[in-house]
mmCIF file of C-alpha atoms in Angstrom:
data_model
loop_
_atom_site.group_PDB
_atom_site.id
_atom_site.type_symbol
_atom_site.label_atom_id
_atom_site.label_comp_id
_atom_site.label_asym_id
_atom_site.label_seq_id
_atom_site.Cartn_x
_atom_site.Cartn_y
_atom_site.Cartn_z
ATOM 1 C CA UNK A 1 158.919 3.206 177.754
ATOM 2 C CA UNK A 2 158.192 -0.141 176.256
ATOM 3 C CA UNK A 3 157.976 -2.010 179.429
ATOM 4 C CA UNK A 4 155.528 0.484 180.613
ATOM 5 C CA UNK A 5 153.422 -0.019 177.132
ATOM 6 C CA UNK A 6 153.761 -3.652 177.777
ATOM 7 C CA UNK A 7 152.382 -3.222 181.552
ATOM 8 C CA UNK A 8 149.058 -0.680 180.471
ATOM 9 C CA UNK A 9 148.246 -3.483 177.228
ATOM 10 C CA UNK A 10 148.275 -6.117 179.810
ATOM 11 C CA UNK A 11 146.405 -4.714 182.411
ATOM 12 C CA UNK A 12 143.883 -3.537 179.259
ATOM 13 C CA UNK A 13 143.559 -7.329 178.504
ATOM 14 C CA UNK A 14 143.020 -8.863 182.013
ATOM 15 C CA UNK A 15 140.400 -5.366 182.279
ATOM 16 C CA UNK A 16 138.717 -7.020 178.449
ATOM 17 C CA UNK A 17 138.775 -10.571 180.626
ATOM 18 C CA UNK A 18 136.740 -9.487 183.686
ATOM 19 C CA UNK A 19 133.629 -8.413 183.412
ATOM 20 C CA UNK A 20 132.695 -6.433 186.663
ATOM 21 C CA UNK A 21 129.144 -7.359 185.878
ATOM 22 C CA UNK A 22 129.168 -10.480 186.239
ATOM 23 C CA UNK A 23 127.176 -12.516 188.138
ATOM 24 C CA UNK A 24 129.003 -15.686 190.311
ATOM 25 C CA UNK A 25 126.962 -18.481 190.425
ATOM 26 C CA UNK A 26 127.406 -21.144 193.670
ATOM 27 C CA UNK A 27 130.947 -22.933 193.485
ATOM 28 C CA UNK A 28 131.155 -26.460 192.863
ATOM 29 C CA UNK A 29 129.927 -28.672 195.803
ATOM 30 C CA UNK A 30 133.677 -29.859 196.622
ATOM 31 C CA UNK A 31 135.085 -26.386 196.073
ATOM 32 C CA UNK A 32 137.517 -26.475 199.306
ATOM 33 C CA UNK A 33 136.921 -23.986 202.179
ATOM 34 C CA UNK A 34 139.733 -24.128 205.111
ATOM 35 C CA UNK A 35 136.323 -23.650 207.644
ATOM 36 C CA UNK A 36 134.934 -26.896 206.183
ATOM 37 C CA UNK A 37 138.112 -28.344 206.026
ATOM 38 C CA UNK A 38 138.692 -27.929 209.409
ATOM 39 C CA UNK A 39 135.714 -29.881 210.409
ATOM 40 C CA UNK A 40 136.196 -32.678 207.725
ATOM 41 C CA UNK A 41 138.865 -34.178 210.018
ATOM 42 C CA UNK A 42 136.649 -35.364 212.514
ATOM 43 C CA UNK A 43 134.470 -37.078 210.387
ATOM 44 C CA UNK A 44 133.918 -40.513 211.107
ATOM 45 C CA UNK A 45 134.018 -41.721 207.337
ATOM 46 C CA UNK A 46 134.196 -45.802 208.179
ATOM 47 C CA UNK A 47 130.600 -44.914 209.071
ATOM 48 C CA UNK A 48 129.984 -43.565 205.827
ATOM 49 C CA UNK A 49 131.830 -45.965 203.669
ATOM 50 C CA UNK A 50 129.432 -48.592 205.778
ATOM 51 C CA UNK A 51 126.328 -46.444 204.882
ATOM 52 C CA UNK A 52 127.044 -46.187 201.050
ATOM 53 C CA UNK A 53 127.556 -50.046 201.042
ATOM 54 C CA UNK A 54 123.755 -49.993 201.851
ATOM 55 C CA UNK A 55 120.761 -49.446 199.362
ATOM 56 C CA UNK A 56 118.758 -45.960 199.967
ATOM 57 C CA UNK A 57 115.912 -47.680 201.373
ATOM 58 C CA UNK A 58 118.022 -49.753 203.867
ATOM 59 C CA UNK A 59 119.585 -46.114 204.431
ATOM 60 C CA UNK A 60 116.049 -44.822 205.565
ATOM 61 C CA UNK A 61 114.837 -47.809 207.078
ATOM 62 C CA UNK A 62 118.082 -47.551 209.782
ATOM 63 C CA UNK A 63 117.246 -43.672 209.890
ATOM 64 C CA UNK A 64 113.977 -44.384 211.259
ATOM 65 C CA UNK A 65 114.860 -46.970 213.396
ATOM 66 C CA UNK A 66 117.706 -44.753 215.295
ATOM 67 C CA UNK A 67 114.881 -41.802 215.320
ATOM 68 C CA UNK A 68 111.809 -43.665 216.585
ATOM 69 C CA UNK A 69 114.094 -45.246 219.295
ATOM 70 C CA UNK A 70 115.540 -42.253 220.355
ATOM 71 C CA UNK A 71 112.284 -40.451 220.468
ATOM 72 C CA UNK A 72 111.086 -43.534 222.731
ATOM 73 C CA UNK A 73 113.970 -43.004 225.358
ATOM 74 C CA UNK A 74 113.383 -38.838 225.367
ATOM 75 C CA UNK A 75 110.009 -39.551 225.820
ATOM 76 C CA UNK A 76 110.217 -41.848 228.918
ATOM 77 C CA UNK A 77 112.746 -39.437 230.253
ATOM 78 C CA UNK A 78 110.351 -36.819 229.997
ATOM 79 C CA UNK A 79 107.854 -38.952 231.823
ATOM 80 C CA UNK A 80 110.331 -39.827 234.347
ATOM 81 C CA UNK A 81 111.034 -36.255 234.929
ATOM 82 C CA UNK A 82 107.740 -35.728 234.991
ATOM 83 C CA UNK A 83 107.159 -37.950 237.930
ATOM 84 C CA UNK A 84 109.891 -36.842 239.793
ATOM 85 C CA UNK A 85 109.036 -33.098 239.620
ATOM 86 C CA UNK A 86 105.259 -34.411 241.351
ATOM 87 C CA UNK A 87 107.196 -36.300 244.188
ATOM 88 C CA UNK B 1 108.702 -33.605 220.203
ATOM 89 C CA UNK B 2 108.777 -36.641 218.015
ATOM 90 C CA UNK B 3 111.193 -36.695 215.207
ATOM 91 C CA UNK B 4 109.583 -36.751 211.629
ATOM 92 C CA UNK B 5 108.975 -39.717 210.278
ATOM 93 C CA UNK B 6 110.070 -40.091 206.243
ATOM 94 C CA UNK B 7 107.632 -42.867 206.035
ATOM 95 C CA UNK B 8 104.538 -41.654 207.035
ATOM 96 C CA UNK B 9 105.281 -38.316 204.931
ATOM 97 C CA UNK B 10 105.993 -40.607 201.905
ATOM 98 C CA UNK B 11 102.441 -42.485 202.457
ATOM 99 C CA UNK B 12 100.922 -39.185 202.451
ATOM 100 C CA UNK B 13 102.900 -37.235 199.809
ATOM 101 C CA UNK B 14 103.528 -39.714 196.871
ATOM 102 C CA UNK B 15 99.753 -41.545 196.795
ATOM 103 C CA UNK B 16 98.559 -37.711 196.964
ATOM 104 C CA UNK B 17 100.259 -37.239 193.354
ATOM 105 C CA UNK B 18 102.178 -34.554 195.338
ATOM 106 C CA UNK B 19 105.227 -32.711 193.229
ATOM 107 C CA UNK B 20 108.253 -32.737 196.002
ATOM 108 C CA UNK B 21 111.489 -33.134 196.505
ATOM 109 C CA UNK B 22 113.210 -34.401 199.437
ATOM 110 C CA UNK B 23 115.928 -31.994 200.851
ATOM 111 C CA UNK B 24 117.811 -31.612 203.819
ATOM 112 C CA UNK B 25 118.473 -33.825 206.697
ATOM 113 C CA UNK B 26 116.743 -37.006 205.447
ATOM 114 C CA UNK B 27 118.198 -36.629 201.927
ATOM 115 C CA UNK B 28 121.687 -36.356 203.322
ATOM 116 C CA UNK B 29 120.619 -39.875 205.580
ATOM 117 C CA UNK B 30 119.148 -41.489 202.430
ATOM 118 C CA UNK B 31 122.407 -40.178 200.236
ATOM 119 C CA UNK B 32 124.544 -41.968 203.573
ATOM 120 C CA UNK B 33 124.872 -39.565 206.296
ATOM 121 C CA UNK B 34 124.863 -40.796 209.623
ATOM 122 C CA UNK B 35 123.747 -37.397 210.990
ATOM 123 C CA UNK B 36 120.032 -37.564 212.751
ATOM 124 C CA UNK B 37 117.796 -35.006 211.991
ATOM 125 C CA UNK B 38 114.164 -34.032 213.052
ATOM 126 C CA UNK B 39 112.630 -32.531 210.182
ATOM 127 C CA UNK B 40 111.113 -33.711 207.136
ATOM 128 C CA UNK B 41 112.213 -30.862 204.152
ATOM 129 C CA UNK B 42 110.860 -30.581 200.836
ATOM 130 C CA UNK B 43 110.279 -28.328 198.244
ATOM 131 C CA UNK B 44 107.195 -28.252 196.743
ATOM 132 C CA UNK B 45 105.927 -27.290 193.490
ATOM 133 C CA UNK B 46 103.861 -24.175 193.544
ATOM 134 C CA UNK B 47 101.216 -25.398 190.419
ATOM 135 C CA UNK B 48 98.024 -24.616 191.220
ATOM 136 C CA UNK B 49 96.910 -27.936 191.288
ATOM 137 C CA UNK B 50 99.877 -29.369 193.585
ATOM 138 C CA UNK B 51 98.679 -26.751 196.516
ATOM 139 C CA UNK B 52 95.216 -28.170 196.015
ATOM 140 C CA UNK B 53 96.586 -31.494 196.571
ATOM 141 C CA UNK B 54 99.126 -30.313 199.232
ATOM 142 C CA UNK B 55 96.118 -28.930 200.992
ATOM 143 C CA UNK B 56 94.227 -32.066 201.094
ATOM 144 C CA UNK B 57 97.105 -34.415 202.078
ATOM 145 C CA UNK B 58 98.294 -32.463 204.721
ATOM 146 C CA UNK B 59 94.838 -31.259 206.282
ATOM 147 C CA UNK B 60 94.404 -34.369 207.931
ATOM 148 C CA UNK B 61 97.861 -34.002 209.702
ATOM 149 C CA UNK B 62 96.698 -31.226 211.622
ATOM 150 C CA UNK B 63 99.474 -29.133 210.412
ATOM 151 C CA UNK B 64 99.754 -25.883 212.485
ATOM 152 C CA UNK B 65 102.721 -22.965 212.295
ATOM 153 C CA UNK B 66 105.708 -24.519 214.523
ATOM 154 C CA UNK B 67 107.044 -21.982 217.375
ATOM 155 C CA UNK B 68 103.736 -19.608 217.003
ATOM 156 C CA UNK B 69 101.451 -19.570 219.764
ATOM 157 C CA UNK B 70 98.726 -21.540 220.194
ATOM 158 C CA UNK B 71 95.351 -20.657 219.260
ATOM 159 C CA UNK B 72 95.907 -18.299 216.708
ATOM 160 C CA UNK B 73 93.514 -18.552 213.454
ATOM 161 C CA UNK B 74 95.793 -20.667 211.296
ATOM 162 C CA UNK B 75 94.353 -22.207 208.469
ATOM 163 C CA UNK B 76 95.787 -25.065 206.023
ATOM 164 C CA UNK B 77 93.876 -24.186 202.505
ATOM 165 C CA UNK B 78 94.532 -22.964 199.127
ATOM 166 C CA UNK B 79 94.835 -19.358 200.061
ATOM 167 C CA UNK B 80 97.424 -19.535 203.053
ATOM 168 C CA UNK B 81 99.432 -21.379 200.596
ATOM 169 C CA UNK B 82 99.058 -18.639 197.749
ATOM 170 C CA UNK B 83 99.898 -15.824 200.672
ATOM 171 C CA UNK B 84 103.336 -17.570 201.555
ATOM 172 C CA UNK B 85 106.018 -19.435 200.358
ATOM 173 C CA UNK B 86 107.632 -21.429 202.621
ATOM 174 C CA UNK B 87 106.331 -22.676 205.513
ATOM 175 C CA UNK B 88 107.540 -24.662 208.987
ATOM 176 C CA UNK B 89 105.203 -27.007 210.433
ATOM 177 C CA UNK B 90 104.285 -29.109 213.131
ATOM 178 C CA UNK B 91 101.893 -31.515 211.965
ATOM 179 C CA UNK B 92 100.337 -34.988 213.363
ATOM 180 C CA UNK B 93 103.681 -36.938 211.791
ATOM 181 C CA UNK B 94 106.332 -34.157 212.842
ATOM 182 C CA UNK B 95 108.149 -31.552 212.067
ATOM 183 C CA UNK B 96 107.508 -30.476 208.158
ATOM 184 C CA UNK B 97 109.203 -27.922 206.487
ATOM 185 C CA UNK B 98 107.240 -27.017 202.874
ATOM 186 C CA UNK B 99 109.522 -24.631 200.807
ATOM 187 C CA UNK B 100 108.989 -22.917 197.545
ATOM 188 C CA UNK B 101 111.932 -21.663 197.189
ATOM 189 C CA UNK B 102 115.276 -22.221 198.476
ATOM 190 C CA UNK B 103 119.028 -20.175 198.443
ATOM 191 C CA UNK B 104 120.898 -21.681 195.997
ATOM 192 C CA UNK B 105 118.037 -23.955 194.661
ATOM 193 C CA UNK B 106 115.223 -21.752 193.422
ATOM 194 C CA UNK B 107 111.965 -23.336 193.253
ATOM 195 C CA UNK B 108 110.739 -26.831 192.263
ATOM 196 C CA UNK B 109 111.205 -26.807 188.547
ATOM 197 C CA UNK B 110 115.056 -25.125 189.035
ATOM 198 C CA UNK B 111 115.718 -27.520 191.749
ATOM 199 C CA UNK B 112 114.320 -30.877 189.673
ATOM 200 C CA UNK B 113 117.012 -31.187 186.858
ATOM 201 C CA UNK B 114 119.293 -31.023 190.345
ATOM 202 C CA UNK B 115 117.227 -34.575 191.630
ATOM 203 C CA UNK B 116 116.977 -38.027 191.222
ATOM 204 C CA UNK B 117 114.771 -40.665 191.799
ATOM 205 C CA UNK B 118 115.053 -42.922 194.758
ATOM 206 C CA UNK B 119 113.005 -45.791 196.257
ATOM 207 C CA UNK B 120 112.565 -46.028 199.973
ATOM 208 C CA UNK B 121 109.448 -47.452 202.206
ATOM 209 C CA UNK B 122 107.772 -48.950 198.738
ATOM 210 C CA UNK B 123 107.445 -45.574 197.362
ATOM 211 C CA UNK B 124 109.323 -43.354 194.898
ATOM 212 C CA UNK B 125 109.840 -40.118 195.055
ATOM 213 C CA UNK B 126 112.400 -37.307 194.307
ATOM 214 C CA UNK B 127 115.616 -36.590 196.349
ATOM 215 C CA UNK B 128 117.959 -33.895 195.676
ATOM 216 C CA UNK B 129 121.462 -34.526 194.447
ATOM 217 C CA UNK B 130 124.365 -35.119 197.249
ATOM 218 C CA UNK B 131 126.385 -32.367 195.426
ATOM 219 C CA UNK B 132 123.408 -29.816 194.740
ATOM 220 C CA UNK B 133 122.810 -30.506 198.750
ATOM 221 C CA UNK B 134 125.793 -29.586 199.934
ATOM 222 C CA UNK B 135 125.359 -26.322 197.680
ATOM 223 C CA UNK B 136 121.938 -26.043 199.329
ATOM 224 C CA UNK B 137 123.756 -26.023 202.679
ATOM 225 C CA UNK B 138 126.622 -23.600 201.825
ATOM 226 C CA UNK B 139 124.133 -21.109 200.210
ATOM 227 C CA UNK B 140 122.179 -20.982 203.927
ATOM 228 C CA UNK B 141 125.463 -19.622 205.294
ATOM 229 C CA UNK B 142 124.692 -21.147 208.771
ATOM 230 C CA UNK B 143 127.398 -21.796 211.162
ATOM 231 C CA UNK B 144 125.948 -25.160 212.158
ATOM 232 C CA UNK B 145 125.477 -26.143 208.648
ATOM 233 C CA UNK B 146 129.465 -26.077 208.998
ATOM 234 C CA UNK B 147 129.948 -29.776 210.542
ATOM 235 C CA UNK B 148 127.194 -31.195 208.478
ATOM 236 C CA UNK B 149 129.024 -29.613 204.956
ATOM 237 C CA UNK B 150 132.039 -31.810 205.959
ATOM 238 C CA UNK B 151 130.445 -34.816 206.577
ATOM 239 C CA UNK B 152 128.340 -34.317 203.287
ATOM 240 C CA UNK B 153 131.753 -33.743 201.754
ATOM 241 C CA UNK B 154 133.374 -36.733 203.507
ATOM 242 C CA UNK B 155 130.663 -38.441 201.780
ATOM 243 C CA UNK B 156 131.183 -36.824 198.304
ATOM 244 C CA UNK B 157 134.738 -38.265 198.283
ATOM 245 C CA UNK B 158 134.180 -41.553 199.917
ATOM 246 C CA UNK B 159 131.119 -42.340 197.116
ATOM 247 C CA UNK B 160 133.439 -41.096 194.174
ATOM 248 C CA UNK B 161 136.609 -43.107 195.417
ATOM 249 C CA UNK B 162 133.919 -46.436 195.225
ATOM 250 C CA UNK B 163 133.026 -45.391 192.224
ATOM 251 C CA UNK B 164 136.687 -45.338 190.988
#
């Protein structure tokens, strides 16, 4: 009888503790997630530890760089492709 | 279709007194991601005077609604602005997505105590957090958001173990 007392005021306090109304904000950024953690493996992070090592603006300046060239090779492919479709 | 360039949005955004801040793919690249991206994000602030001036920056960009078909009666001004919230461009420099609100953001004024500064190009401007982006990402609940996450993580725990 007093273990079951025990049991009910227990499971009255954890009932006090939870509030079914409550609203659950975003978890923490690093909060782990096995689906993310999966991934994570297969990140290259000497790349990143080479990028932090870098000021923001040397950050965007190689951004743009990488972008601008690689929309210049897309866009002579496109114009190759163009020329070939014609022939 | 060319990728959006950071630099020409900065030359028109920050000298047009513009309220923004820089999310998404370029503010994981300026936090240290090596991921490309093609799209300029940012959320704007939705004061009446920052549409005004959003309207006359990005006029002259010929900004028109990206995937929509061509020809429709699309017009940049105050009022399309009032009638939406967020929208996805194509414009003269790119790809630019203007949101007002965002999951796990809000709008500008939620989103700002969540930014810093940062200089880039000669001009400074507003950049979300690395850790309020990655909550920006998870909130989307996109499967392809999954690889960037954990490179955005990577990069969490790689810039805290420097900071050590």
């Amino acid at each position: 009888m007093q273990e079951q007392e025990n049991i009910n005021d227990a499971s009255r306090s954890n009932d006090r503790r939870e509030n079914p109304d409550e609203i659950i904000g975003l978890a923490a950024a690093d909060a782990p997630d096995p689906l993310i953690e999966a991934f994570k493996k297969d990140v290259d992070r000497t790349l990143l530890i080479a990028n932090l090592r870098k000021s923001v603006d040397q950050r965007a300046r190689q951004m743009q760089s990488f972008l601008r060239a690689r929309d210049a090779v897309r866009g002579a492919a496109w114009r190759q492709k163009g020329r070939a479709s014609l022939s | 279709m060319e990728s959006a360039d950071l630099e020409k949005a900065l030359q028109v955004f920050v000298p047009g007194g513009i309220e923004f801040i820089l999310i998404g793919g370029w503010a994981a690249a300026l936090h240290g991601s090596a991921r490309s991206t093609i799209d300029v994000d940012v959320v704007y602030a939705r004061r009446r005077e920052n549409l005004r001036r959003l309207v006359t920056a990005i006029v002259p960009l010929a900004p028109y609604l990206r995937g929509a078909p061509a020809g429709l009666p699309f017009v940049w001004d105050e009022q399309t602005l009032r009638n939406g919230l967020n929208f996805t461009l194509t414009t003269s420099m790119g790809n630019l997505d203007l949101l007002g609100e965002v999951p796990g953001g809000g709008t500008y004024d939620q989103l700002l105590p969540h930014s810093i500064e940062m200089q880039a190009f000669g001009f400074t401007f507003r950049c979300v957090t690395l850790e309020k982006l990655i909550q920006l990402k998870r909130a989307a609940g996109r499967p392809k958001d999954l690889e960037p996450i954990a490179e955005l993580q990577a990069l969490l725990e790689e810039r805290r173990k420097m900071e050590e």
